[in-house]
């Protein structure tokens, strides 16, 4: 068998595995967006079965045979070519997956569905107790996964590597420590500042049907293609790609918390633009797929914060917004509105956090999940540890577990080692945006003129179209000229928020 | 291996196959209800892959080995026991499935998705031509399936048997001929009668959001459990069961054709009550599954017509309806409303057809699909043959192919041999309703008092809970004391509509 033949067969195997895996993605999307409560038990069987089948394909011994034929051949001489990238990533995926026992894969899928159901119920009732054993079970399974996959220093490395290949716990910790110092001092400078007088305007009534129309218009203007995607209501905001031509966003609408829905929308549109910008010709192979969740998150955070809170963005959209929600906004000027949505103050809810405090929410989760994984923290002790961490980092305490440790569903879903990618995303986003402006000039005027394409094209060129070509850090380095580094985000936040502190 | 051990293993295999198959059901539901246009090509890959995997399991040679151990053992001595029913049906399914080449199964799934997309586009543009080759391809595949499966007399038998096990083309033809004679004469007696004066009231505006609320209330009142199901908008009305606890209805809302949405809702609720009434403990085995689509259709048609057009039903719901749609109905009395929704007259659209003419629409399709399958009719010639048949049976002609041969998506979806089950359903429904009233007394007063449970319980007892225990005809015979026979439906229609003719 020639390397070319082996490569063709590998691409076929990869495509097949991806199509099957995309069925699981759809089933999981449905679970979040559509499934009636009564369907949960059966859904756990469906996801377990599909996850098992995907795993079977991922560990197909033919991968080993075929990879051996291609590896070291001239086909992969150019490390940045699609073939070389695909072989590198198929090898990495195969080596990881074949270490996972099938039983563990099925059990993790099943527990993710059932734990999520219990999380939902517990959150509704603000009652952590019945969720505790599911949380413990999720971390047991994550630990089993880490032990099966192997790691250099700590078990957490093995999980992190699945979401952000190439990055270690040690390196993330160093980066976060540096960031945290800057953030804590910035937060301190903001503390005690009164909220801008008209902050309550966002708690006025913004009818949901009009929010929907407005959001659809914004998503379209930013470049989201509704012929190749959907916008739905989910139990929490997310974006998933079912296949090329089918990228789905889910958000929640809050009639009296307009900003929460809006920024969730912008966030998920950022993810969706990345997925819609991947090279569909390479669908089903690593080259057609995003590799780093940190990089993915950089896209969502960039559109959410660096675009969606900018002067230009609102110079363009505010007149329409005010027309759509005349009752709520008739007495609110553009400047006031921007001041309100750019107000920073410590709070207890991550998804409502401003840009300045957001990463402290993540740092708390990063700390707690490492402790849970190592066994230093027990599942049952999470509520106390959570409250203690919030007091320590943010000086606030949740009133109950609903707005405390039950606010996020990630751990129930088995997304452990995932939270740091949010902050990596913020760090990367600031670097990318600064680099884009170095090349394109200040973008505010373009936004004000309704031009979001200039930025989108730059991101497409430097991020989206590369799929798995480079690691997250590698992409940042190529696109911005620097390795991942928190100085861009600290600069950006200081420039915008220290000013607010001075003005306040 | 003991028969008991073999049976346990068979149940496990069957459950596993059913769970996988239910993933395909979900993917297909999504295709009808959610998928953006851009997702169609990828969706075809997903359905083909899943259909192939389901097929692999259905032809697992272990079925043969295990069935051989159980068949003839004391475990199956009682032919009506769950074990005996399961063994009988697993054998039937296995013998059918193992005759189907895997390639055909995958290709049929792929063509179903792509042909449906073209059908949608063709229907929108009332342009049959680009659909013709897909129609031809669908029938070629159906013919291949029939040839692979085998049949006693005509290829159509093989397809029919998949939807209505035990029934032959010959027997259906005989039953339909008998019915057709009675219907044609009843339709003749109605012909030329003017529509009731206020027929246009149904074309007044019924705002969709209020329709939705009203429909949800009706579905709940009839017994549909929203904790274990959903109601959505689909490109055509249907009901599908994703699993126990997850039964989904899709309908379309027509702001100026209230009756069409309403009766579609009642129809699909009838299907859903059957699925929600199956024995969940037997889920994943034939005993927990409906066997005959004719019987399934009897439930939908019974609730749609024999309940939903009754005096009692509207005595209960009309006051609320009039309150909800005050502008449209303020000048319409209950009697007038009932006269309008019970008006019968030949038309060109099946899903808008009244009870009297409905089965003639089916008989036309039955005739055409047999001709298409045998090769007597070519795909490209369908529009002409369609118009000719409508003129012959109903004395009407469609204005274009959109309201002609492009009105139904069944053939595109590969549902060939399926249409007769609609009329079998009408025949069975009339027999069941008459039998229920023989036992329970006239039901109109119960309906007027909002009691739909008495009837639902009777149907649960005589139909739903039996799953695949009996054939469609067998169930009817046990529940009503008679074999399938059109006299009950002819009586019911004559009693209600000949009166209308006389009154008119």
Short mmCIF file of C-alpha atoms in Angstrom, two decimals, chain A residues 16 18-23 26-27 29-30 33-40 42-43 45-47 49-50 53 57 102 226-230 232 242-248 283, chain B residues 16 18-23 26-27 29-30 33-40 42-43 45-47 49-50 53 57 102 226-230 232 242-248 283:
data_model
loop_
_atom_site.label_atom_id
_atom_site.label_comp_id
_atom_site.label_asym_id
_atom_site.label_seq_id
_atom_site.Cartn_x
_atom_site.Cartn_y
_atom_site.Cartn_z
CA UNK A 16 -17.00 8.25 8.65
CA UNK A 18 -16.91 12.36 12.10
CA UNK A 19 -20.33 11.76 10.54
CA UNK A 20 -21.19 9.30 13.30
CA UNK A 21 -19.87 11.68 15.90
CA UNK A 22 -21.99 14.45 14.38
CA UNK A 23 -25.07 12.31 15.04
CA UNK A 26 -27.18 16.42 17.13
CA UNK A 27 -28.61 14.16 19.81
CA UNK A 29 -28.10 19.52 20.83
CA UNK A 30 -31.62 18.11 20.99
CA UNK A 33 -32.91 22.50 23.17
CA UNK A 34 -35.83 20.14 22.53
CA UNK A 35 -36.01 17.01 24.63
CA UNK A 36 -38.99 16.78 26.98
CA UNK A 37 -38.14 15.85 30.55
CA UNK A 38 -39.63 12.41 30.15
CA UNK A 39 -37.06 11.60 27.48
CA UNK A 40 -34.01 11.89 29.71
CA UNK A 42 -33.84 7.05 27.13
CA UNK A 43 -31.58 9.85 25.98
CA UNK A 45 -29.09 5.23 26.52
CA UNK A 46 -28.89 6.92 23.14
CA UNK A 47 -25.85 9.02 23.97
CA UNK A 49 -24.66 3.89 22.64
CA UNK A 50 -23.51 6.49 20.13
CA UNK A 53 -19.86 3.44 18.60
CA UNK A 57 -14.35 3.74 15.25
CA UNK A 102 -15.07 1.55 26.01
CA UNK A 226 -29.21 31.45 8.74
CA UNK A 227 -29.35 29.25 5.66
CA UNK A 228 -26.54 27.28 7.25
CA UNK A 229 -27.53 27.57 10.86
CA UNK A 230 -30.20 28.13 13.49
CA UNK A 232 -32.83 28.61 19.34
CA UNK A 242 -23.77 19.53 13.38
CA UNK A 243 -21.97 19.53 10.07
CA UNK A 244 -20.93 21.89 7.30
CA UNK A 245 -24.00 23.96 6.58
CA UNK A 246 -25.57 23.34 9.98
CA UNK A 247 -24.20 25.45 12.83
CA UNK A 248 -26.57 26.03 15.73
CA UNK A 283 -14.94 18.51 6.69
CA UNK B 16 -29.81 -2.17 21.54
CA UNK B 18 -34.05 -0.11 18.95
CA UNK B 19 -31.99 2.51 20.79
CA UNK B 20 -29.77 2.91 17.74
CA UNK B 21 -32.77 3.07 15.48
CA UNK B 22 -34.30 5.72 17.76
CA UNK B 23 -31.23 7.88 17.10
CA UNK B 26 -34.44 11.68 16.12
CA UNK B 27 -32.17 12.68 13.25
CA UNK B 29 -37.38 14.35 13.21
CA UNK B 30 -34.77 17.07 13.24
CA UNK B 33 -38.55 20.25 12.11
CA UNK B 34 -35.21 21.95 12.66
CA UNK B 35 -32.53 21.40 10.06
CA UNK B 36 -31.47 24.48 8.10
CA UNK B 37 -31.40 24.05 4.34
CA UNK B 38 -27.63 24.10 4.27
CA UNK B 39 -27.54 20.96 6.39
CA UNK B 40 -29.28 18.67 3.88
CA UNK B 42 -24.58 16.31 5.45
CA UNK B 43 -27.87 15.02 6.80
CA UNK B 45 -24.69 11.19 5.10
CA UNK B 46 -25.86 10.96 8.68
CA UNK B 47 -29.07 9.09 7.89
CA UNK B 49 -24.68 5.90 8.05
CA UNK B 50 -27.18 5.32 10.85
CA UNK B 53 -25.60 0.59 11.28
CA UNK B 57 -27.57 -4.97 13.91
CA UNK B 102 -26.70 -3.08 3.09
CA UNK B 226 -46.30 17.37 27.40
CA UNK B 227 -43.84 16.12 30.01
CA UNK B 228 -43.33 13.14 27.74
CA UNK B 229 -43.68 14.84 24.39
CA UNK B 230 -43.49 17.98 22.27
CA UNK B 232 -43.67 21.64 17.00
CA UNK B 242 -38.12 8.98 19.94
CA UNK B 243 -38.39 6.70 22.92
CA UNK B 244 -40.59 6.07 25.94
CA UNK B 245 -41.19 9.48 27.42
CA UNK B 246 -40.46 11.34 24.20
CA UNK B 247 -43.29 11.40 21.66
CA UNK B 248 -43.25 14.32 19.24
CA UNK B 283 -39.71 -0.71 25.16
#
